[in-house]
CSV table of C-alpha atoms in Angstrom, one decimal:
chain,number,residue,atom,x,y,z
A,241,UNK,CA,10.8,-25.7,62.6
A,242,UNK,CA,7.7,-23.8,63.6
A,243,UNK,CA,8.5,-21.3,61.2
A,244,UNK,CA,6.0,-21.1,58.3
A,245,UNK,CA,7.6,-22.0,55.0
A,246,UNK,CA,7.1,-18.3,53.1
A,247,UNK,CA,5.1,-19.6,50.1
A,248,UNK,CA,4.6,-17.5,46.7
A,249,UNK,CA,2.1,-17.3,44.4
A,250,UNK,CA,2.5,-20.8,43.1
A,251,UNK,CA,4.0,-22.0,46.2
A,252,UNK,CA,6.9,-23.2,44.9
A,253,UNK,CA,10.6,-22.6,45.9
A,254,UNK,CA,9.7,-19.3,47.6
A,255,UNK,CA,12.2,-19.3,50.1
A,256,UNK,CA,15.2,-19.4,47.7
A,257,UNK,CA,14.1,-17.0,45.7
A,258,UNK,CA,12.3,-16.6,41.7
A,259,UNK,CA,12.5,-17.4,38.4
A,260,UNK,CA,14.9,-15.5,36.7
A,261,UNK,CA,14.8,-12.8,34.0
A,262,UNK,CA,17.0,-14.6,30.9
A,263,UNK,CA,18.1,-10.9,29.9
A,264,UNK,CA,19.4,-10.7,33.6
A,265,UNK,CA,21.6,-13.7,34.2
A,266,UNK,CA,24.5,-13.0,36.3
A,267,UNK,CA,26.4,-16.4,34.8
A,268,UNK,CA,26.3,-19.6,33.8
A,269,UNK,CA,26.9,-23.0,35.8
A,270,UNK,CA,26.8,-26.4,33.9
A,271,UNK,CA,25.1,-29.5,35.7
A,272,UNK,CA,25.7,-32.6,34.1
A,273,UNK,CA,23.1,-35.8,35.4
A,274,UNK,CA,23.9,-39.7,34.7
A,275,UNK,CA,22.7,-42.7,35.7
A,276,UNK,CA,25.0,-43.2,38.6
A,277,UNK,CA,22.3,-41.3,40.1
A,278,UNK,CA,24.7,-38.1,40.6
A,279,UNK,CA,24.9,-34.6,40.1
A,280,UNK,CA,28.4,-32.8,38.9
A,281,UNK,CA,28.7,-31.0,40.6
A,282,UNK,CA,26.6,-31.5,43.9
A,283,UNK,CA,27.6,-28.7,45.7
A,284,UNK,CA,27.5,-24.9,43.9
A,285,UNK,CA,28.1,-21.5,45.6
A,286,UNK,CA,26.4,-18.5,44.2
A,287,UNK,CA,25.8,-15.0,46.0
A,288,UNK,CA,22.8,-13.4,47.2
A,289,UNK,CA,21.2,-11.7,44.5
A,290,UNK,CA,22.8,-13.3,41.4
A,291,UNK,CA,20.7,-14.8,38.7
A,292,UNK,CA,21.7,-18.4,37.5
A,293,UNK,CA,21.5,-20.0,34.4
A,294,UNK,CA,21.9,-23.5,35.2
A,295,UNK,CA,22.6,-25.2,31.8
A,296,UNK,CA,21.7,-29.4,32.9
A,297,UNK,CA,22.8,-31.8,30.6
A,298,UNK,CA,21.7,-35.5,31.2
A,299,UNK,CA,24.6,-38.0,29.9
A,300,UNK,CA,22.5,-40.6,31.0
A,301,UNK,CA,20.5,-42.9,29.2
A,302,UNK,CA,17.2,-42.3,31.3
A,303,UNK,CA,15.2,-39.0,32.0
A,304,UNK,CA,16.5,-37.1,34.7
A,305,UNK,CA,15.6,-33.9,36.3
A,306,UNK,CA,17.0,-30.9,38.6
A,307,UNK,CA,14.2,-29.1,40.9
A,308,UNK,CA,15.3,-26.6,43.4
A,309,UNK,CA,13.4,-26.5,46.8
A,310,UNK,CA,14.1,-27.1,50.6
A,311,UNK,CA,14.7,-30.7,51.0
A,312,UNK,CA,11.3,-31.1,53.0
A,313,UNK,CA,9.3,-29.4,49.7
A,314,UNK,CA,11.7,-32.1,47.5
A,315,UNK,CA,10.7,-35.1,49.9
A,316,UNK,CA,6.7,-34.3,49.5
A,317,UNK,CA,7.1,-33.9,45.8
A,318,UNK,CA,9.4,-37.2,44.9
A,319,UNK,CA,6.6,-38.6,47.1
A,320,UNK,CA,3.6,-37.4,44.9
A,321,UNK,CA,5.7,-38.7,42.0
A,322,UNK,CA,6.1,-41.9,42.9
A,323,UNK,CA,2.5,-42.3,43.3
A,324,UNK,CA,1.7,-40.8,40.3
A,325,UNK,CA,4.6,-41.5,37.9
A,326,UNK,CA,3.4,-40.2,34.7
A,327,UNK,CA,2.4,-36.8,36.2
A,328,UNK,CA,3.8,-33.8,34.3
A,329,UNK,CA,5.1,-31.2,35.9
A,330,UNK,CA,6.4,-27.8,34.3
A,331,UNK,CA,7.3,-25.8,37.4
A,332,UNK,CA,9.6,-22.9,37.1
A,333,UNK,CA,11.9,-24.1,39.7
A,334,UNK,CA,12.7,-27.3,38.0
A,335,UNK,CA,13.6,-28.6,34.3
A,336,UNK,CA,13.6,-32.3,32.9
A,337,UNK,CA,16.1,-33.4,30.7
A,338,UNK,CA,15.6,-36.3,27.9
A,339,UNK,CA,18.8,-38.5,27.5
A,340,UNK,CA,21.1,-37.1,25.7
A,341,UNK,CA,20.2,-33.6,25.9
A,342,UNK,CA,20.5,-30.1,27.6
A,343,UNK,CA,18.1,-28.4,29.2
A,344,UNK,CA,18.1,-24.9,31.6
A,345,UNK,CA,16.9,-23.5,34.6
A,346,UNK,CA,17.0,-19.6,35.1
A,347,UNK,CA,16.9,-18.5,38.9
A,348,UNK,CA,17.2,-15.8,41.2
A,349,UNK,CA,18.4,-16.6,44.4
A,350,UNK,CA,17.2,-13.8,46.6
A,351,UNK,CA,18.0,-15.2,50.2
A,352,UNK,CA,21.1,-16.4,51.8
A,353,UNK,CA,21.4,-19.9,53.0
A,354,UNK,CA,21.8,-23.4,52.2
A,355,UNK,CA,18.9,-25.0,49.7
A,356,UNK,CA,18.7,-28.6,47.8
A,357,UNK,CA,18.2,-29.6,44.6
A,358,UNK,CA,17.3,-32.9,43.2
A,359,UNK,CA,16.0,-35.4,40.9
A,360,UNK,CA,12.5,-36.4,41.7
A,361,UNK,CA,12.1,-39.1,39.0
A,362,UNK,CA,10.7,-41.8,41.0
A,363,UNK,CA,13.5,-43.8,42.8
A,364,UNK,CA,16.5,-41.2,41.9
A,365,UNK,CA,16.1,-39.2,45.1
A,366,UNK,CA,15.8,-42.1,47.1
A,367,UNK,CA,18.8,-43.3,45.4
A,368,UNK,CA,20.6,-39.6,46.5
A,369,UNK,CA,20.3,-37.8,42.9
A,370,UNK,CA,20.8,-34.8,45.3
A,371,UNK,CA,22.6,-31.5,45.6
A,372,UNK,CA,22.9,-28.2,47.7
A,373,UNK,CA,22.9,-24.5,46.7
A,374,UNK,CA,24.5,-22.2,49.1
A,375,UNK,CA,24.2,-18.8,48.7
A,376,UNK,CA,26.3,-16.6,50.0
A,377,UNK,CA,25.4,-12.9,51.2
């Protein structure tokens, strides 16, 4: 690109925006994740500005998990995961979800344009556990 990724304090997600206030939540969309390897949906429209609550509920039978990023910050990180499969991570632009459960993502999206989301538990991207944001102005 040639164009610096804008990178925050924690260098996360910068680009599409922050995490967002709970008391400020414009609405709600539901995610659901399975084992197909699938997000429903895969493609969500929100508006500049508005704060999401994502509610992500895995009807699978293994751990999945939904992190917002550019698809080039989501490549680099399902990479470090697969070569370090039991690391953690509690970023505020992603939440993992234990079969069976529900879990939620609160975000902001500041900046129109198109951004990806995906599962980065090892071999679920690869398998296209993906999906886009756009965000209209």
């Amino acid at each position: 690109h040639g164009k610096k990724e804008e990178q925050n304090a924690d260098g996360h997600a910068a680009t599409l925006g922050k995490p967002g206030d709970p008391g400020k939540v414009t609405r709600s969309i539901q995610v659901e994740m399975n084992d197909t390897m699938r997000f429903k949906p895969a493609n969500i429209k929100v508006k500049r500005g508005e704060t999401i609550r994502f509610l992500v509920r895995n009807t699978g039978k293994v751990k999945h998990e939904m992190v917002l990023g550019t698809i080039g910050e989501l490549k680099k990180h399902a990479e470090l995961m697969r070569k370090f499969p039991e690391m953690e991570h509690a970023d505020p632009n992603q939440v993992s979800v234990e079969p069976g459960m529900t879990g939620e993502l609160i975000w902001q999206f500041s900046k129109a344009g198109t951004y990806d989301f995906a599962c980065l538990v090892p071999g679920h991207f690869e398998a296209g556990m993906v999906g886009k944001v756009r965000v209209g102005r």
